[in-house]
PDB file of C-alpha atoms in Angstrom:
ATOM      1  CA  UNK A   1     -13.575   5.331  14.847  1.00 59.00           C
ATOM      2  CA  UNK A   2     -12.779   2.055  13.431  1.00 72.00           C
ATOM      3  CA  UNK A   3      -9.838   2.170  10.644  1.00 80.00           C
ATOM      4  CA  UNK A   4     -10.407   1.359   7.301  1.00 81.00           C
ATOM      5  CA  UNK A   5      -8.451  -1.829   5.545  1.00 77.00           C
ATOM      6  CA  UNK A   6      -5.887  -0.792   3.223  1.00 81.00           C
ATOM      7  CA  UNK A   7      -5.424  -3.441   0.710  1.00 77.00           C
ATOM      8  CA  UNK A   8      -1.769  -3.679  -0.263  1.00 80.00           C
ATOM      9  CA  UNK A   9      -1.571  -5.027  -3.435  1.00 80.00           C
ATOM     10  CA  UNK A  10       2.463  -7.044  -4.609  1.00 81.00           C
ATOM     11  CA  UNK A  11       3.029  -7.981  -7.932  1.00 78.00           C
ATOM     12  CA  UNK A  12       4.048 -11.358  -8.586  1.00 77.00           C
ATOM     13  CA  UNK A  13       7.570 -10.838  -9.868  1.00 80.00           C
ATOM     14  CA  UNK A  14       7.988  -8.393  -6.596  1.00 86.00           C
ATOM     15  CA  UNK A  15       8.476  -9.828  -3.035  1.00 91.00           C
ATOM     16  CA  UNK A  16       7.384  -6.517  -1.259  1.00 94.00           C
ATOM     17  CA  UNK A  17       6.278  -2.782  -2.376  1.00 91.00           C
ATOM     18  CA  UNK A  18       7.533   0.700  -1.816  1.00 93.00           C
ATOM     19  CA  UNK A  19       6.411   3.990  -3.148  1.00 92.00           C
ATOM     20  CA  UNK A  20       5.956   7.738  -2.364  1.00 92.00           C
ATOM     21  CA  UNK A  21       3.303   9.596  -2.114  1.00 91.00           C
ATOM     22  CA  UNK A  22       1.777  13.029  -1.801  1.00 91.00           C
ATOM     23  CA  UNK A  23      -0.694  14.503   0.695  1.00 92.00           C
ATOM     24  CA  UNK A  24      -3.546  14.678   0.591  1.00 85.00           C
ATOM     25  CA  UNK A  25      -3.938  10.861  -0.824  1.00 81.00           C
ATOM     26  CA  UNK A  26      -6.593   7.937  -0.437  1.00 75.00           C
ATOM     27  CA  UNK A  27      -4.388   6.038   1.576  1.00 76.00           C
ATOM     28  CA  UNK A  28      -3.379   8.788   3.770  1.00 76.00           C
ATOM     29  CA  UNK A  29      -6.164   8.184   6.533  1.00 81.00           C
ATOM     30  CA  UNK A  30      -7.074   6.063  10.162  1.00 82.00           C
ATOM     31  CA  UNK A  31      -6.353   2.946   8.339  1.00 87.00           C
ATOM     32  CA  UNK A  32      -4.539  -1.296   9.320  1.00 87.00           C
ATOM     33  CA  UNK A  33      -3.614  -3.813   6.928  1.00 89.00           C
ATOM     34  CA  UNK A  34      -1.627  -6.917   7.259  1.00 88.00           C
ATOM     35  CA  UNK A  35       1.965  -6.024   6.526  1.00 94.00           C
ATOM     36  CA  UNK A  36       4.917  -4.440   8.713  1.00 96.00           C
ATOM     37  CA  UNK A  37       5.371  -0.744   7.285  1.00 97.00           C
ATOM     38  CA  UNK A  38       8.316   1.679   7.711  1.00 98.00           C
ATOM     39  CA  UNK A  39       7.272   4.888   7.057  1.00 97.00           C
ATOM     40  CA  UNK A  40       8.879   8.609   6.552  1.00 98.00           C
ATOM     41  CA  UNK A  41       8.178  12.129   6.490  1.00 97.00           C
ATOM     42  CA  UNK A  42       9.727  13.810   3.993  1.00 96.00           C
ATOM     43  CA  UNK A  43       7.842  17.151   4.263  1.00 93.00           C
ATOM     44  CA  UNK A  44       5.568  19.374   6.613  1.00 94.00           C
ATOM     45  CA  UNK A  45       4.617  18.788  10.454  1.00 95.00           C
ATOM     46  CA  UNK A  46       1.571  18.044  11.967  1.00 92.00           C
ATOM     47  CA  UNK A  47       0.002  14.926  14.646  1.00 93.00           C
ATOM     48  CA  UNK A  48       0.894  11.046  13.746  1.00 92.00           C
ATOM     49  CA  UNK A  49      -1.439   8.460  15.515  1.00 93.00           C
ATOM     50  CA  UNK A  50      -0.500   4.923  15.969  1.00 91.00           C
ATOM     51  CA  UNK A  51      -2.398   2.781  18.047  1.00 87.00           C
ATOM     52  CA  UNK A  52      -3.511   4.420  20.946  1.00 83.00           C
ATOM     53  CA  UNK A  53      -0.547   6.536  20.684  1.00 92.00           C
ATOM     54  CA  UNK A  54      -0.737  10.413  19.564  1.00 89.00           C
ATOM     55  CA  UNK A  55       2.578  12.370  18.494  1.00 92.00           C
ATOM     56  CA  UNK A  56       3.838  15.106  16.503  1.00 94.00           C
ATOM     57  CA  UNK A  57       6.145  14.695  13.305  1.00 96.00           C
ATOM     58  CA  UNK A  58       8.296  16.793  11.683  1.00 96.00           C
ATOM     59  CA  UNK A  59      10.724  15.687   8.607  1.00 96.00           C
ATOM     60  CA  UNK A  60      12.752  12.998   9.009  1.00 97.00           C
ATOM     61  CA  UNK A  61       9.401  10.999  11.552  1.00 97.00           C
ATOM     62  CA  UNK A  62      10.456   7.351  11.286  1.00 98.00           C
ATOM     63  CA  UNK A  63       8.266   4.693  12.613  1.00 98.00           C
ATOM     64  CA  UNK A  64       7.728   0.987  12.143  1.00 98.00           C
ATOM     65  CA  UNK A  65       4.311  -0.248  12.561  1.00 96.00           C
ATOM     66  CA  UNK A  66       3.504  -3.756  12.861  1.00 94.00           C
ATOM     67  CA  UNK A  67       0.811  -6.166  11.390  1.00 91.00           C
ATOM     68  CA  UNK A  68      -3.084  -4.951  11.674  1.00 87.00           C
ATOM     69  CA  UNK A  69      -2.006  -1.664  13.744  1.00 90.00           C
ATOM     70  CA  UNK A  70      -3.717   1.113  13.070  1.00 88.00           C
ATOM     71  CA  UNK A  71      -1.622   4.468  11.918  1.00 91.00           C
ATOM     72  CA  UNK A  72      -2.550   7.649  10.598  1.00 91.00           C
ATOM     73  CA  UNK A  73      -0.402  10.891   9.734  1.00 93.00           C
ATOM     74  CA  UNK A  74      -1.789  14.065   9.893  1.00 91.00           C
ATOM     75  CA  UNK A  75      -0.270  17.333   8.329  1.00 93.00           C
ATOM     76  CA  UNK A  76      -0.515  20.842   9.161  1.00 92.00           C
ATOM     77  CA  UNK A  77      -2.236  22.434   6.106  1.00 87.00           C
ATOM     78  CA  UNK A  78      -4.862  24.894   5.035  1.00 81.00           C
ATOM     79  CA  UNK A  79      -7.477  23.938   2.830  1.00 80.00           C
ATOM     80  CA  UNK A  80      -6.929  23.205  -0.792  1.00 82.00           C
ATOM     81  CA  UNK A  81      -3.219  22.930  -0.302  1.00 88.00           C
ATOM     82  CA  UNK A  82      -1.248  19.646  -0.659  1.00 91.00           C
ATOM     83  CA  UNK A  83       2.211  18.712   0.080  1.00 93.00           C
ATOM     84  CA  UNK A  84       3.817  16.677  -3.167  1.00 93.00           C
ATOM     85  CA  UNK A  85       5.737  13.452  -1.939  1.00 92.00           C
ATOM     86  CA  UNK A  86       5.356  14.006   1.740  1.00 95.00           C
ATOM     87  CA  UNK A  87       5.424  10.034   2.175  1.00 95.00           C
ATOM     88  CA  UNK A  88       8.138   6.796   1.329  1.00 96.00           C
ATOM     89  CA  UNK A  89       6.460   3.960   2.390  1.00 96.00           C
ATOM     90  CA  UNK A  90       7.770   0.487   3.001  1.00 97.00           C
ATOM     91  CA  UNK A  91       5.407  -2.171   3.220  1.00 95.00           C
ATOM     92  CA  UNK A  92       6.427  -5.971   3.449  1.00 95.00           C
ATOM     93  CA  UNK A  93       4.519  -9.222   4.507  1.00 93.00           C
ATOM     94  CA  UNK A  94       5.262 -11.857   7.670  1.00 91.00           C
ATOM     95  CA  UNK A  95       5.675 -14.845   5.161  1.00 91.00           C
ATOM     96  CA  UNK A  96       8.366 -12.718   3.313  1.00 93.00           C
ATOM     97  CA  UNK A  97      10.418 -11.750   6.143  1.00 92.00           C
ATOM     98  CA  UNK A  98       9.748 -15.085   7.889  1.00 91.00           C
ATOM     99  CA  UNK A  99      11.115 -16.718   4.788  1.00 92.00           C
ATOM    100  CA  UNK A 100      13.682 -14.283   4.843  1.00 92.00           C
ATOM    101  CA  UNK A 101      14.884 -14.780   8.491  1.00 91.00           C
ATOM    102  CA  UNK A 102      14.600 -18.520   7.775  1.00 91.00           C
ATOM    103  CA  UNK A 103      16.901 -18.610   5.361  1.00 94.00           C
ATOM    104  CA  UNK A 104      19.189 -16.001   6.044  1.00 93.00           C
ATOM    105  CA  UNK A 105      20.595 -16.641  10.029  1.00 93.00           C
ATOM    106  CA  UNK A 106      22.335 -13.240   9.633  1.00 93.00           C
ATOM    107  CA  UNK A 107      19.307 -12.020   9.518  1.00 93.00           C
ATOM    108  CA  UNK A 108      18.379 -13.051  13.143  1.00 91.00           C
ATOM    109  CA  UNK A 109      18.889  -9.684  14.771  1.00 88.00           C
ATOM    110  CA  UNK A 110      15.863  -8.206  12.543  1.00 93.00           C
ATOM    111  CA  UNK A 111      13.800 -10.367  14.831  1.00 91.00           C
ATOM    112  CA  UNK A 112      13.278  -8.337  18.250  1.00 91.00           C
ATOM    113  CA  UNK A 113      13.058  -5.449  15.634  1.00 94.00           C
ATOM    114  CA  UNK A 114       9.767  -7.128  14.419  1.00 93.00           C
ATOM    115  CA  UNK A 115       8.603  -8.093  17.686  1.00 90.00           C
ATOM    116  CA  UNK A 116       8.764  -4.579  19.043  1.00 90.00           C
ATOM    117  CA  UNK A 117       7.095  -2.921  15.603  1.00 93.00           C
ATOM    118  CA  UNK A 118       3.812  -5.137  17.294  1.00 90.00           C
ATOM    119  CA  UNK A 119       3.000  -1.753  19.290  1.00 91.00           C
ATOM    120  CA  UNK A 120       5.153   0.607  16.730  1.00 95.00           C
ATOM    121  CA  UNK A 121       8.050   1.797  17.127  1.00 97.00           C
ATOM    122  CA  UNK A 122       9.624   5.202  16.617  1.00 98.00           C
ATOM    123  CA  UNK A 123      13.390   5.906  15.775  1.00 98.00           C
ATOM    124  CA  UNK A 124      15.229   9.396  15.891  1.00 97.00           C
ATOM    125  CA  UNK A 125      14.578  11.804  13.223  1.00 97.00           C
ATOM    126  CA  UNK A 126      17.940  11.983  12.320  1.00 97.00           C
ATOM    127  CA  UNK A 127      18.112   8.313  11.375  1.00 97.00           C
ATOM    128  CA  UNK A 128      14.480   9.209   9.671  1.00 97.00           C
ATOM    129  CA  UNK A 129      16.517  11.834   7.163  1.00 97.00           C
ATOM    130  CA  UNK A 130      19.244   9.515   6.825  1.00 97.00           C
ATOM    131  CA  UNK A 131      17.585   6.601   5.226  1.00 97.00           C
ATOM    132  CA  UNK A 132      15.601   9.012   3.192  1.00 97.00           C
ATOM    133  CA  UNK A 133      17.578   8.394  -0.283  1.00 96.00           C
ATOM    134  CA  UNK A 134      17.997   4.891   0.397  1.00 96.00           C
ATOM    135  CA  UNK A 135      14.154   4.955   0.647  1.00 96.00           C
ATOM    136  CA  UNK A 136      13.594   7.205  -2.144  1.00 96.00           C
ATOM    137  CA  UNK A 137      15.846   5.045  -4.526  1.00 95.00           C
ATOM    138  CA  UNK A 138      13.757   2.061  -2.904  1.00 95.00           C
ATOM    139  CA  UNK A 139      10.532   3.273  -4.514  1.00 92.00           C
ATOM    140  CA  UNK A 140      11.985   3.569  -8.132  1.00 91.00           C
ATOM    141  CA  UNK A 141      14.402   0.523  -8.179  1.00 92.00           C
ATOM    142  CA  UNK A 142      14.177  -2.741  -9.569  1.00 88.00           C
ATOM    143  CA  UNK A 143      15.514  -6.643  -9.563  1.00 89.00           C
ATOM    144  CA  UNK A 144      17.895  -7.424  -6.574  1.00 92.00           C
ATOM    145  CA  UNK A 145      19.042  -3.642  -5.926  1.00 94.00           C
ATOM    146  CA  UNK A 146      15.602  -3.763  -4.070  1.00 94.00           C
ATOM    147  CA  UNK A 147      16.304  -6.732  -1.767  1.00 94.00           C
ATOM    148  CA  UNK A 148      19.570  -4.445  -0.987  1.00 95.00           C
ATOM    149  CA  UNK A 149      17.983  -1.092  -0.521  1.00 96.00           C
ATOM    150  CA  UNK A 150      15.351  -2.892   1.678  1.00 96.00           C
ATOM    151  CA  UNK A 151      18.042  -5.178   4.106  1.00 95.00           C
ATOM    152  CA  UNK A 152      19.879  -1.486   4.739  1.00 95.00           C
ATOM    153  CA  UNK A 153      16.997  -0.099   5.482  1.00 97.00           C
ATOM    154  CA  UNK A 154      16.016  -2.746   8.142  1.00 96.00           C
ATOM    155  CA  UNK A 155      19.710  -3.064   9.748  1.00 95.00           C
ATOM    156  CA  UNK A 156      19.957   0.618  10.767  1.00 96.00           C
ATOM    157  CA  UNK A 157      16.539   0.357  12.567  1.00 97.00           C
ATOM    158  CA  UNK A 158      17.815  -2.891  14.122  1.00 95.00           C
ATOM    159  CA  UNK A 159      21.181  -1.242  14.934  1.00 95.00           C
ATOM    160  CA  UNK A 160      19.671   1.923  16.432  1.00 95.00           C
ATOM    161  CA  UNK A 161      19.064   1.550  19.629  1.00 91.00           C
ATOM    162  CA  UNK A 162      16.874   4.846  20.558  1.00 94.00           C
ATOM    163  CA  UNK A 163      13.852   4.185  19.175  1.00 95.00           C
ATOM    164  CA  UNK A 164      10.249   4.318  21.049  1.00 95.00           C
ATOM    165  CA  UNK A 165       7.381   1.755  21.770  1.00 93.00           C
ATOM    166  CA  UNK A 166       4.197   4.170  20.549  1.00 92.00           C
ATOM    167  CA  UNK A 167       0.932   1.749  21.448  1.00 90.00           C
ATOM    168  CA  UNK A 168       0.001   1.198  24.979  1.00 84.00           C
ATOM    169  CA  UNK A 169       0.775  -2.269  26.423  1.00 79.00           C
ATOM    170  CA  UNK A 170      -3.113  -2.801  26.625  1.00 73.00           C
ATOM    171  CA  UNK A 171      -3.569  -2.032  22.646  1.00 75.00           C
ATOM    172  CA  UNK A 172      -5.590  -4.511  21.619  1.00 68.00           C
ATOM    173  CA  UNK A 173      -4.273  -5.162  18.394  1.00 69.00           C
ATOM    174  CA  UNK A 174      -6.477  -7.155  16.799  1.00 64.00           C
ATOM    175  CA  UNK A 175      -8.025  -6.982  13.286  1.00 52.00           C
ATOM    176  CA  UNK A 176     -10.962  -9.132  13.241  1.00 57.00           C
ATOM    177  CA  UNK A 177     -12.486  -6.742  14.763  1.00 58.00           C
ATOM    178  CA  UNK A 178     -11.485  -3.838  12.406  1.00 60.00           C
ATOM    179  CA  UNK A 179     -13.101  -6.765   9.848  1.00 57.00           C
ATOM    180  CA  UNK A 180     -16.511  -6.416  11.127  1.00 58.00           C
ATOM    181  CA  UNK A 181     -16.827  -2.883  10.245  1.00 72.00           C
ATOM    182  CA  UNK A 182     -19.107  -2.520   6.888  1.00 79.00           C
ATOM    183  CA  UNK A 183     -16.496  -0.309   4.900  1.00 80.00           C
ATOM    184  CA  UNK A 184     -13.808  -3.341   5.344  1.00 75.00           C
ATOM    185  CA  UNK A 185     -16.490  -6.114   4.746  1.00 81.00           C
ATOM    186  CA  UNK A 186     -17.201  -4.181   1.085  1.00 86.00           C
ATOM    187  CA  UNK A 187     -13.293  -4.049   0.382  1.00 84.00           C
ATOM    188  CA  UNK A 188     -13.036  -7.134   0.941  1.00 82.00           C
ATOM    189  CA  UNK A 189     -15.596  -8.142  -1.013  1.00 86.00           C
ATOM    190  CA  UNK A 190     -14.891  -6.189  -3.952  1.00 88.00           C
ATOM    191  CA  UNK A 191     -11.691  -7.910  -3.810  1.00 82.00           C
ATOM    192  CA  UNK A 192     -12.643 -11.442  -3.429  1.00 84.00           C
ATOM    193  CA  UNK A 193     -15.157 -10.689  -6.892  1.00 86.00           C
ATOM    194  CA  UNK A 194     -12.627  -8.484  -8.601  1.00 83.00           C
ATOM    195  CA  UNK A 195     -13.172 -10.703 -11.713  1.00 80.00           C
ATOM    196  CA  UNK A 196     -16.745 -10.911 -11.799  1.00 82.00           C
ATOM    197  CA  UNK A 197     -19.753  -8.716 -12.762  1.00 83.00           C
ATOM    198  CA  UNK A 198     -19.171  -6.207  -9.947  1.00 85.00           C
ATOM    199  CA  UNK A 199     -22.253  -4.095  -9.579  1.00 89.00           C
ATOM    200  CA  UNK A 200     -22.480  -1.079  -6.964  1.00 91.00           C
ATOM    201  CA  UNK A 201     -26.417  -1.991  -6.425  1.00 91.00           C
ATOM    202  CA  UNK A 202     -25.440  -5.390  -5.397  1.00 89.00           C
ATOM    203  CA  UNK A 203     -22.367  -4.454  -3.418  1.00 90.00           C
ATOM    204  CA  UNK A 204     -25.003  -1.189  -1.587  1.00 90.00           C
ATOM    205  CA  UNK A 205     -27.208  -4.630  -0.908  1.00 88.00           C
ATOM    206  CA  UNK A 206     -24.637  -6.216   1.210  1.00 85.00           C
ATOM    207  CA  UNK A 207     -23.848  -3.276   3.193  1.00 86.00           C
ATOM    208  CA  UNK A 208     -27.754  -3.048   3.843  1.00 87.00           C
ATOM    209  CA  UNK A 209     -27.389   1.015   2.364  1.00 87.00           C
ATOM    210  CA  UNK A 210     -29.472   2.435  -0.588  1.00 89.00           C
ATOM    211  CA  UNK A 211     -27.457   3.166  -3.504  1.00 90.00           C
ATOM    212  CA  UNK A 212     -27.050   7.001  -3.104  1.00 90.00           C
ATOM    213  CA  UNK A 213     -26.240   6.519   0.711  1.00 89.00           C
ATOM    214  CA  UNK A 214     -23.776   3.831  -0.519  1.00 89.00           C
ATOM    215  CA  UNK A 215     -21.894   6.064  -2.779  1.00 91.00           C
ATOM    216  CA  UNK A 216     -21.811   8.902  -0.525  1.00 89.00           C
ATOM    217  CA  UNK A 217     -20.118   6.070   2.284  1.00 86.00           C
ATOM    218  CA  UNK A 218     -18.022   4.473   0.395  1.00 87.00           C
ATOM    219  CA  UNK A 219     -16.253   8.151  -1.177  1.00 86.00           C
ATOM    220  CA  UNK A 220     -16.498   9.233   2.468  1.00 82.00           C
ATOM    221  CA  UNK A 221     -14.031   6.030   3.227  1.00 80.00           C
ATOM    222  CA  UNK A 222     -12.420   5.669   0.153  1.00 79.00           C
ATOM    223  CA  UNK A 223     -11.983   8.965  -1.161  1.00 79.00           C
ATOM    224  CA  UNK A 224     -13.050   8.060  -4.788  1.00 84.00           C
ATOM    225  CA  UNK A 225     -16.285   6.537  -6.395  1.00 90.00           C
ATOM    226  CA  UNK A 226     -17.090   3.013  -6.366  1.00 91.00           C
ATOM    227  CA  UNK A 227     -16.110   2.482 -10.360  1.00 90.00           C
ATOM    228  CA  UNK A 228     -13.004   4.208  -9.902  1.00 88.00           C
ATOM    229  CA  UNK A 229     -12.112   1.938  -7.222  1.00 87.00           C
ATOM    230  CA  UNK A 230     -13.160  -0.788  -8.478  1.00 89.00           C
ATOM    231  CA  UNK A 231     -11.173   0.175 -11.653  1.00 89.00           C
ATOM    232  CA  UNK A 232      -7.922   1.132 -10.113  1.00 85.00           C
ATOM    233  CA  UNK A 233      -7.615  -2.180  -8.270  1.00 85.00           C
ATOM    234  CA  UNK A 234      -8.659  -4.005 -11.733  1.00 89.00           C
ATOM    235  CA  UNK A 235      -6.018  -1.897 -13.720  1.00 87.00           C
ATOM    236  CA  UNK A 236      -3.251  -2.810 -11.025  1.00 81.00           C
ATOM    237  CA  UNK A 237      -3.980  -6.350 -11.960  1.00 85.00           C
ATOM    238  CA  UNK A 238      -4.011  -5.906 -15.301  1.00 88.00           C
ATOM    239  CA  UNK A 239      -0.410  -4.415 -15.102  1.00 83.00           C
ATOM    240  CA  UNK A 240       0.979  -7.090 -13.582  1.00 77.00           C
ATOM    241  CA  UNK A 241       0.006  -9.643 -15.986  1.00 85.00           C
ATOM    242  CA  UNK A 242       0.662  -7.216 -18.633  1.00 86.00           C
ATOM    243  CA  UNK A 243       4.314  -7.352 -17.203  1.00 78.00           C
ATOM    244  CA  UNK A 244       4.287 -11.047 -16.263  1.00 78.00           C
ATOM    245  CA  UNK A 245       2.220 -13.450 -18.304  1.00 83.00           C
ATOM    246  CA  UNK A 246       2.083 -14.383 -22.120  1.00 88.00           C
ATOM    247  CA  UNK A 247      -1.721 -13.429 -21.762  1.00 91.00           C
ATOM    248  CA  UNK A 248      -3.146 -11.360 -24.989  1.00 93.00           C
ATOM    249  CA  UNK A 249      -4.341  -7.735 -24.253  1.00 93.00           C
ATOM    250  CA  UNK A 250      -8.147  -9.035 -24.672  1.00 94.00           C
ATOM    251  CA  UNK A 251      -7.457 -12.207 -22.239  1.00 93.00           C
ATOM    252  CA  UNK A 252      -6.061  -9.557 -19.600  1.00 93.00           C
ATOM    253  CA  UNK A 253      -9.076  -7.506 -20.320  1.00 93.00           C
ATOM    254  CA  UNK A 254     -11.639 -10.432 -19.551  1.00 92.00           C
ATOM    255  CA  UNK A 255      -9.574 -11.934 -17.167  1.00 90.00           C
ATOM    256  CA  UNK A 256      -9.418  -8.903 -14.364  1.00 90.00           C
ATOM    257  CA  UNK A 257     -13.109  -7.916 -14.558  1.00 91.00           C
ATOM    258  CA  UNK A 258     -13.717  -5.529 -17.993  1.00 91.00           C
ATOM    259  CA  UNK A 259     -16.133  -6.560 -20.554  1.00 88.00           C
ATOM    260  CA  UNK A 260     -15.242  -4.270 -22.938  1.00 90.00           C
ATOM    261  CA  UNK A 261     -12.216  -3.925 -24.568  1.00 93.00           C
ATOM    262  CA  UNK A 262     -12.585  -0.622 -25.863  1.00 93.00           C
ATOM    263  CA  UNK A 263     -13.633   0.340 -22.315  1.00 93.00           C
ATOM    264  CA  UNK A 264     -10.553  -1.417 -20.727  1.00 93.00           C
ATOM    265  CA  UNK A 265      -8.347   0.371 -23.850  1.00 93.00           C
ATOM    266  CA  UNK A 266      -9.544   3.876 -22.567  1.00 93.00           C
ATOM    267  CA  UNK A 267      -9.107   3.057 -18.966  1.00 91.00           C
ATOM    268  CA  UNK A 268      -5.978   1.745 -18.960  1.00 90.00           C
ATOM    269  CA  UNK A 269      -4.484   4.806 -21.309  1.00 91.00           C
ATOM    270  CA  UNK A 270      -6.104   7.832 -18.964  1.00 89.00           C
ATOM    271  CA  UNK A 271      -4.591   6.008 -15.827  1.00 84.00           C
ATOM    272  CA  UNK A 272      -1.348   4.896 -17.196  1.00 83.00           C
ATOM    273  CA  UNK A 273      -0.922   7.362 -20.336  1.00 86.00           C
ATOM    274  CA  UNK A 274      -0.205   4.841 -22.700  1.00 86.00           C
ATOM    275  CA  UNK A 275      -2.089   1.653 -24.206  1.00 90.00           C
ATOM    276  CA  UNK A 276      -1.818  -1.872 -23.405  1.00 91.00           C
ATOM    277  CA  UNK A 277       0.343  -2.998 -25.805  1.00 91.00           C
ATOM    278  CA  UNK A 278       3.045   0.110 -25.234  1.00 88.00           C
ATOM    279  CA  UNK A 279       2.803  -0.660 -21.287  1.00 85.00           C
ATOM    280  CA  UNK A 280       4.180  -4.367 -22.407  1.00 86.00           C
ATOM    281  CA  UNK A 281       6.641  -3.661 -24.937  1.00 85.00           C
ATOM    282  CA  UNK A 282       8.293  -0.996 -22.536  1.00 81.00           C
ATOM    283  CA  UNK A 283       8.576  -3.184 -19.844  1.00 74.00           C
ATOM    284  CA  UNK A 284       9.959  -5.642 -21.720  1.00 74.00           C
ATOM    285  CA  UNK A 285      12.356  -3.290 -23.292  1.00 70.00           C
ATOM    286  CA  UNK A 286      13.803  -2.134 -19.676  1.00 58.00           C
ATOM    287  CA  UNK A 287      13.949  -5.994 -18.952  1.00 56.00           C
ATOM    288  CA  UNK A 288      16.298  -6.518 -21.803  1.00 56.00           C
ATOM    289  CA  UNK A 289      18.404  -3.438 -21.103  1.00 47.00           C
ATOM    290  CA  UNK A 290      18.465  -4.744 -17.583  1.00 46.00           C
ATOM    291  CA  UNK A 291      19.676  -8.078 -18.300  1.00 47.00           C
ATOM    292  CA  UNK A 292      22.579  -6.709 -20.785  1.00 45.00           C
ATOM    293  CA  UNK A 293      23.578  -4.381 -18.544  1.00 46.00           C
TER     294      UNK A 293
END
């Protein structure tokens, strides 16, 4: 089965992202995307998959996965039941950490680390539990305690010297032709139009499906509807101009896609609890206790 393309969205004033997450999620399927990932198991067991590579995890299941390979986890559970923050996930870009290794020569040692994370790599459990608060305060913290948490991270993989190679030698790693697959030509898509007058009909079109086979597809690979998709990724962007341009709240609204502002308004309050405005002033409120503290 071909994996689906995760699209890994960094704000602007953010270099790389972290976060938890729960289990069942969307993004907790066969999936690739372009970034280097380390990724723990906080909770429940069950079969990991990483490349051609299949495995078993239990808490603590560390593993680095390079660019464009494919990686799944897998839990143990009966239907209906769900396992809350099962995942702390890492993911970080080659132009970052190439910038980072190129101006850092201290940093040199990360680089057979990288190399290696090309198949996957997995590192003792133990190490996996270890690095569990620094990843945990990873996903919450902000400015250059990030940068920190993340280096720390990275130096005890690099210093640990029993870790794995998961992905067969042969693994062709290679996404283009993940790419061709319909499901990642319509993400891509969607994101490459974000702005624009994004209809389902016309996106159904280019995947040559009707519209009700279309939206039964694209929940199938997605795991919501085509609006809320299309609305989550727009919200995310709205966010981060919220938080980092002088935009108004209508400009904002326009500028990521909504042509509504009341419709935007409503959106952006169910999925973030709070309207526009509020989600500014806070975050400029925690900037200025930042910077006094």
């Amino acid at each position: 089965m071909s994996p689906d393309l995760e699209l890994v969205h960094t704000r602007q004033d953010e270099s790389f992202r972290a976060w938890v997450h729960d289990y069942p999620h969307t993004v907790a399927k066969w999936h690739f995307h372009p970034e280097y990932e380390v990724h723990v198991i906080t909770a429940s067991t069950g079969k990991f998959f990483v490349g051609d590579f299949i495995g078993d995890f239990a808490p603590g299941n560390l593993v680095l996965t390079g660019p464009n390979l494919p990686h799944n986890w897998v839990s143990n559970l009966g239907a209906g039941h769900s396992v809350t923050s099962r995942d702390l996930v890492l993911p970080f870009s080659r132009p970052f950490i190439d910038r980072l290794l190129g101006a850092i020569a201290e940093l040199a040692p990360l680089q057979a680390l990288l190399d290696g994370a090309a198949r996957g790599l997995q590192f003792p459990d133990a190490l996996g539990r270890a690095i569990t608060p620094a990843m945990q305060e990873l996903a919450v913290a902000q400015g250059a305690r990030r940068v920190v948490l993340m280096l720390t991270v990275l130096e005890q993989l690099a210093a640990c010297e029993q870790r794995q190679l998961l992905a067969g030698p042969g693994y062709d790693v290679n996404a283009q032709r993940h790419m061709s697959s319909t499901i990642n030509q319509v993400l891509s898509y969607i994101r490459q139009n974000l702005g624009g007058n994004l209809r389902e009909t016309d996106v159904a079109e280019l995947a040559g499906m009707g519209v009700s086979s279309f939206t039964r597809f694209f929940k199938r690979h997605t795991g919501c509807t085509f609006i809320q998709y299309q609305n989550g990724l727009r919200l995310n962007e709205a966010c981060e101009l919220l938080m980092c341009t002088e935009l108004s709240v209508t400009e904002v609204c326009y500028r990521v896609g909504f042509n509504n502002l009341s419709n935007f308004n409503r959106q952006f309050l169910a999925c973030k609890g709070m309207p526009p405005s509020r989600f500014r002033s806070l975050h400029r409120l925690n900037d200025e206790i930042r910077a006094v503290a």
